């Protein structure tokens, strides 16, 4: 028996992103995408770093999966997801940034502001991101530099 293939899209949100998450899952599922919902599952107040971290870890453990993280602005989940080594989370806020997040940044998580955009925008921009391809070349060099920052010890001993 073969193991089930991982969902292509891992999605999670806090309470502020919950309505957009629900609407986006519906649209993506209707479009034939496999979506794994890691919560939250209501509008009861929760903390966005918990869900950004869950999306990030699920993306890193599922080959070929990409993540969608949603909070009120998209900023909190972006900051939190980018703390996980190996994650490149991009705040997407229009059609152009949806494509560039993949073409230039090879983002493996895209972030949306649930209080800022409509479900139709989120769906269209997700489709644009999914259908775009990483361009490599000079962009790979820049991503390698991001990886080097991740691997560096950082600044210690400062008072
Ligand atoms: C929650 O009220 C809100 O602060 C959160 O969803 C997010 O926008 C933080 O960046």
CSV table of C-alpha atoms and ligand atoms in Angstrom, one decimal:
chain,number,residue,atom,x,y,z
A,1,UNK,CA,0.0,0.0,0.0
A,2,UNK,CA,1.4,3.4,-0.9
A,3,UNK,CA,1.3,6.3,1.6
A,4,UNK,CA,-1.2,9.0,0.9
A,5,UNK,CA,0.5,11.9,-1.0
A,6,UNK,CA,0.8,15.1,1.0
A,7,UNK,CA,-1.7,17.9,0.4
A,8,UNK,CA,-0.5,20.4,-2.1
A,9,UNK,CA,-1.6,23.3,0.0
A,10,UNK,CA,-1.3,23.6,3.8
A,11,UNK,CA,-3.5,26.4,5.2
A,12,UNK,CA,-3.8,28.0,8.6
A,13,UNK,CA,-5.0,31.2,10.2
A,14,UNK,CA,-5.7,32.9,13.5
A,15,UNK,CA,-9.3,34.1,14.4
A,16,UNK,CA,-8.9,37.2,12.3
A,17,UNK,CA,-8.0,35.2,9.3
A,18,UNK,CA,-10.6,32.5,9.9
A,19,UNK,CA,-13.4,33.8,7.6
A,20,UNK,CA,-11.0,34.3,4.7
A,21,UNK,CA,-9.5,30.8,5.3
A,22,UNK,CA,-12.9,29.2,5.1
A,23,UNK,CA,-13.8,31.0,2.0
A,24,UNK,CA,-10.5,30.3,0.3
A,25,UNK,CA,-10.5,26.6,1.2
A,26,UNK,CA,-14.0,26.4,-0.4
A,27,UNK,CA,-12.8,28.0,-3.6
A,28,UNK,CA,-9.5,26.1,-3.8
A,29,UNK,CA,-11.3,22.7,-3.2
A,30,UNK,CA,-13.9,23.5,-5.9
A,31,UNK,CA,-11.0,24.2,-8.2
A,32,UNK,CA,-9.6,20.7,-7.5
A,33,UNK,CA,-6.8,21.6,-5.2
A,34,UNK,CA,-6.0,19.3,-2.2
A,35,UNK,CA,-5.9,21.5,0.9
A,36,UNK,CA,-5.0,20.5,4.5
A,37,UNK,CA,-6.5,22.8,7.1
A,38,UNK,CA,-4.4,23.0,10.3
A,39,UNK,CA,-6.8,25.5,12.0
A,40,UNK,CA,-7.9,27.6,13.7
A,41,UNK,CA,-11.5,26.4,13.5
A,42,UNK,CA,-13.5,29.3,14.8
A,43,UNK,CA,-13.4,33.0,15.5
A,44,UNK,CA,-12.5,32.5,19.1
A,45,UNK,CA,-9.3,34.5,19.9
A,46,UNK,CA,-6.0,32.6,19.4
A,47,UNK,CA,-2.4,33.6,18.8
A,48,UNK,CA,-1.2,33.9,15.2
A,49,UNK,CA,2.4,32.6,15.9
A,50,UNK,CA,1.0,29.2,16.8
A,51,UNK,CA,-0.7,28.8,13.5
A,52,UNK,CA,2.1,30.3,11.4
A,53,UNK,CA,4.4,27.8,13.1
A,54,UNK,CA,2.1,24.9,12.3
A,55,UNK,CA,1.8,25.9,8.7
A,56,UNK,CA,5.6,26.2,8.5
A,57,UNK,CA,6.3,22.8,10.0
A,58,UNK,CA,3.7,21.1,7.8
A,59,UNK,CA,5.2,22.7,4.7
A,60,UNK,CA,8.7,21.5,5.6
A,61,UNK,CA,7.5,18.0,6.3
A,62,UNK,CA,5.4,17.6,3.1
A,63,UNK,CA,7.3,17.2,-0.1
A,64,UNK,CA,6.1,19.7,-2.7
A,65,UNK,CA,3.6,21.4,-0.3
A,66,UNK,CA,3.2,25.1,-0.1
A,67,UNK,CA,1.6,27.0,2.8
A,68,UNK,CA,-0.9,29.8,3.1
A,69,UNK,CA,-0.9,31.6,6.4
A,70,UNK,CA,-3.6,34.2,7.3
A,71,UNK,CA,-4.0,36.7,10.1
A,72,UNK,CA,-5.7,40.1,10.2
A,73,UNK,CA,-3.0,41.9,8.3
A,74,UNK,CA,-0.8,39.1,7.1
A,75,UNK,CA,2.1,40.7,8.8
A,76,UNK,CA,2.1,38.7,12.1
A,77,UNK,CA,2.0,35.4,10.3
A,78,UNK,CA,4.8,36.5,7.9
A,79,UNK,CA,7.1,37.5,10.7
A,80,UNK,CA,6.4,34.3,12.7
A,81,UNK,CA,6.7,31.9,9.8
A,82,UNK,CA,10.0,33.4,8.7
A,83,UNK,CA,11.5,32.5,12.0
A,84,UNK,CA,11.3,28.8,11.0
A,85,UNK,CA,14.6,27.8,9.2
A,86,UNK,CA,13.9,26.9,5.6
A,87,UNK,CA,10.7,29.0,5.3
A,88,UNK,CA,10.4,31.9,3.0
A,89,UNK,CA,7.1,33.5,3.8
A,90,UNK,CA,5.9,36.3,1.5
A,91,UNK,CA,3.1,38.8,2.3
A,92,UNK,CA,1.1,38.9,-0.9
A,93,UNK,CA,-1.1,42.0,-1.4
A,94,UNK,CA,-1.7,42.2,-5.2
A,95,UNK,CA,-1.5,40.2,-8.4
A,96,UNK,CA,2.1,41.3,-9.0
A,97,UNK,CA,3.4,40.3,-5.6
A,98,UNK,CA,1.6,36.9,-6.0
A,99,UNK,CA,3.7,36.1,-9.1
A,100,UNK,CA,7.0,37.6,-7.8
A,101,UNK,CA,6.7,35.7,-4.5
A,102,UNK,CA,7.4,32.6,-6.5
A,103,UNK,CA,9.4,33.9,-9.5
A,104,UNK,CA,12.0,35.9,-7.5
A,105,UNK,CA,11.7,34.7,-3.9
A,106,UNK,CA,10.7,31.1,-4.3
A,107,UNK,CA,8.4,31.6,-1.3
A,108,UNK,CA,7.1,28.3,0.2
A,109,UNK,CA,4.5,30.1,2.3
A,110,UNK,CA,2.3,33.0,1.1
A,111,UNK,CA,0.6,35.2,3.7
A,112,UNK,CA,-2.7,37.1,3.4
A,113,UNK,CA,-4.4,39.8,5.5
A,114,UNK,CA,-7.8,38.4,6.2
A,115,UNK,CA,-9.1,41.9,7.2
A,116,UNK,CA,-7.5,43.5,4.2
A,117,UNK,CA,-8.5,41.5,1.1
A,118,UNK,CA,-11.5,39.6,-0.4
A,119,UNK,CA,-11.8,35.9,-0.9
A,120,UNK,CA,-11.8,36.4,-4.6
A,121,UNK,CA,-8.5,38.3,-4.4
A,122,UNK,CA,-7.0,35.6,-2.2
A,123,UNK,CA,-8.1,32.9,-4.6
A,124,UNK,CA,-6.9,34.7,-7.8
A,125,UNK,CA,-3.5,35.5,-6.2
A,126,UNK,CA,-3.1,32.0,-4.9
A,127,UNK,CA,-3.7,30.7,-8.4
A,128,UNK,CA,-1.2,33.2,-9.8
A,129,UNK,CA,1.4,32.1,-7.3
A,130,UNK,CA,0.8,28.4,-8.0
A,131,UNK,CA,1.1,28.8,-11.7
A,132,UNK,CA,4.3,30.8,-11.5
A,133,UNK,CA,7.8,29.2,-11.6
A,134,UNK,CA,11.0,30.2,-9.8
A,135,UNK,CA,13.4,31.9,-12.2
A,136,UNK,CA,16.6,30.8,-10.5
A,137,UNK,CA,19.8,32.5,-11.7
A,138,UNK,CA,20.5,35.7,-9.7
A,139,UNK,CA,17.5,35.0,-7.6
A,140,UNK,CA,18.9,31.7,-6.5
A,141,UNK,CA,22.1,33.5,-5.5
A,142,UNK,CA,20.0,35.9,-3.3
A,143,UNK,CA,18.1,33.0,-1.7
A,144,UNK,CA,21.4,31.3,-1.0
A,145,UNK,CA,22.4,34.5,0.9
A,146,UNK,CA,19.2,34.3,3.0
A,147,UNK,CA,20.1,30.7,3.8
A,148,UNK,CA,23.6,31.9,4.9
A,149,UNK,CA,22.0,34.4,7.2
A,150,UNK,CA,19.8,31.6,8.7
A,151,UNK,CA,22.9,29.5,9.3
A,152,UNK,CA,25.0,32.3,10.8
A,153,UNK,CA,25.2,32.5,14.6
A,154,UNK,CA,24.0,36.1,14.7
A,155,UNK,CA,25.1,38.8,17.1
A,156,UNK,CA,25.8,37.7,20.7
A,157,UNK,CA,27.4,39.3,23.6
A,158,UNK,CA,26.0,42.8,22.9
A,159,UNK,CA,25.1,44.9,25.9
B,1,LIG,C1,-5.4,39.9,15.8
B,1,LIG,O1,-6.3,40.9,16.3
B,1,LIG,C2,-4.4,40.6,14.9
B,1,LIG,O2,-3.5,41.3,15.6
B,1,LIG,C3,-3.6,39.5,14.1
B,1,LIG,O3,-4.5,38.8,13.3
B,1,LIG,C4,-2.6,40.0,13.1
B,1,LIG,O4,-3.1,41.0,12.2
B,1,LIG,C5,-1.3,40.4,13.6
B,1,LIG,O5,-0.4,40.7,12.8
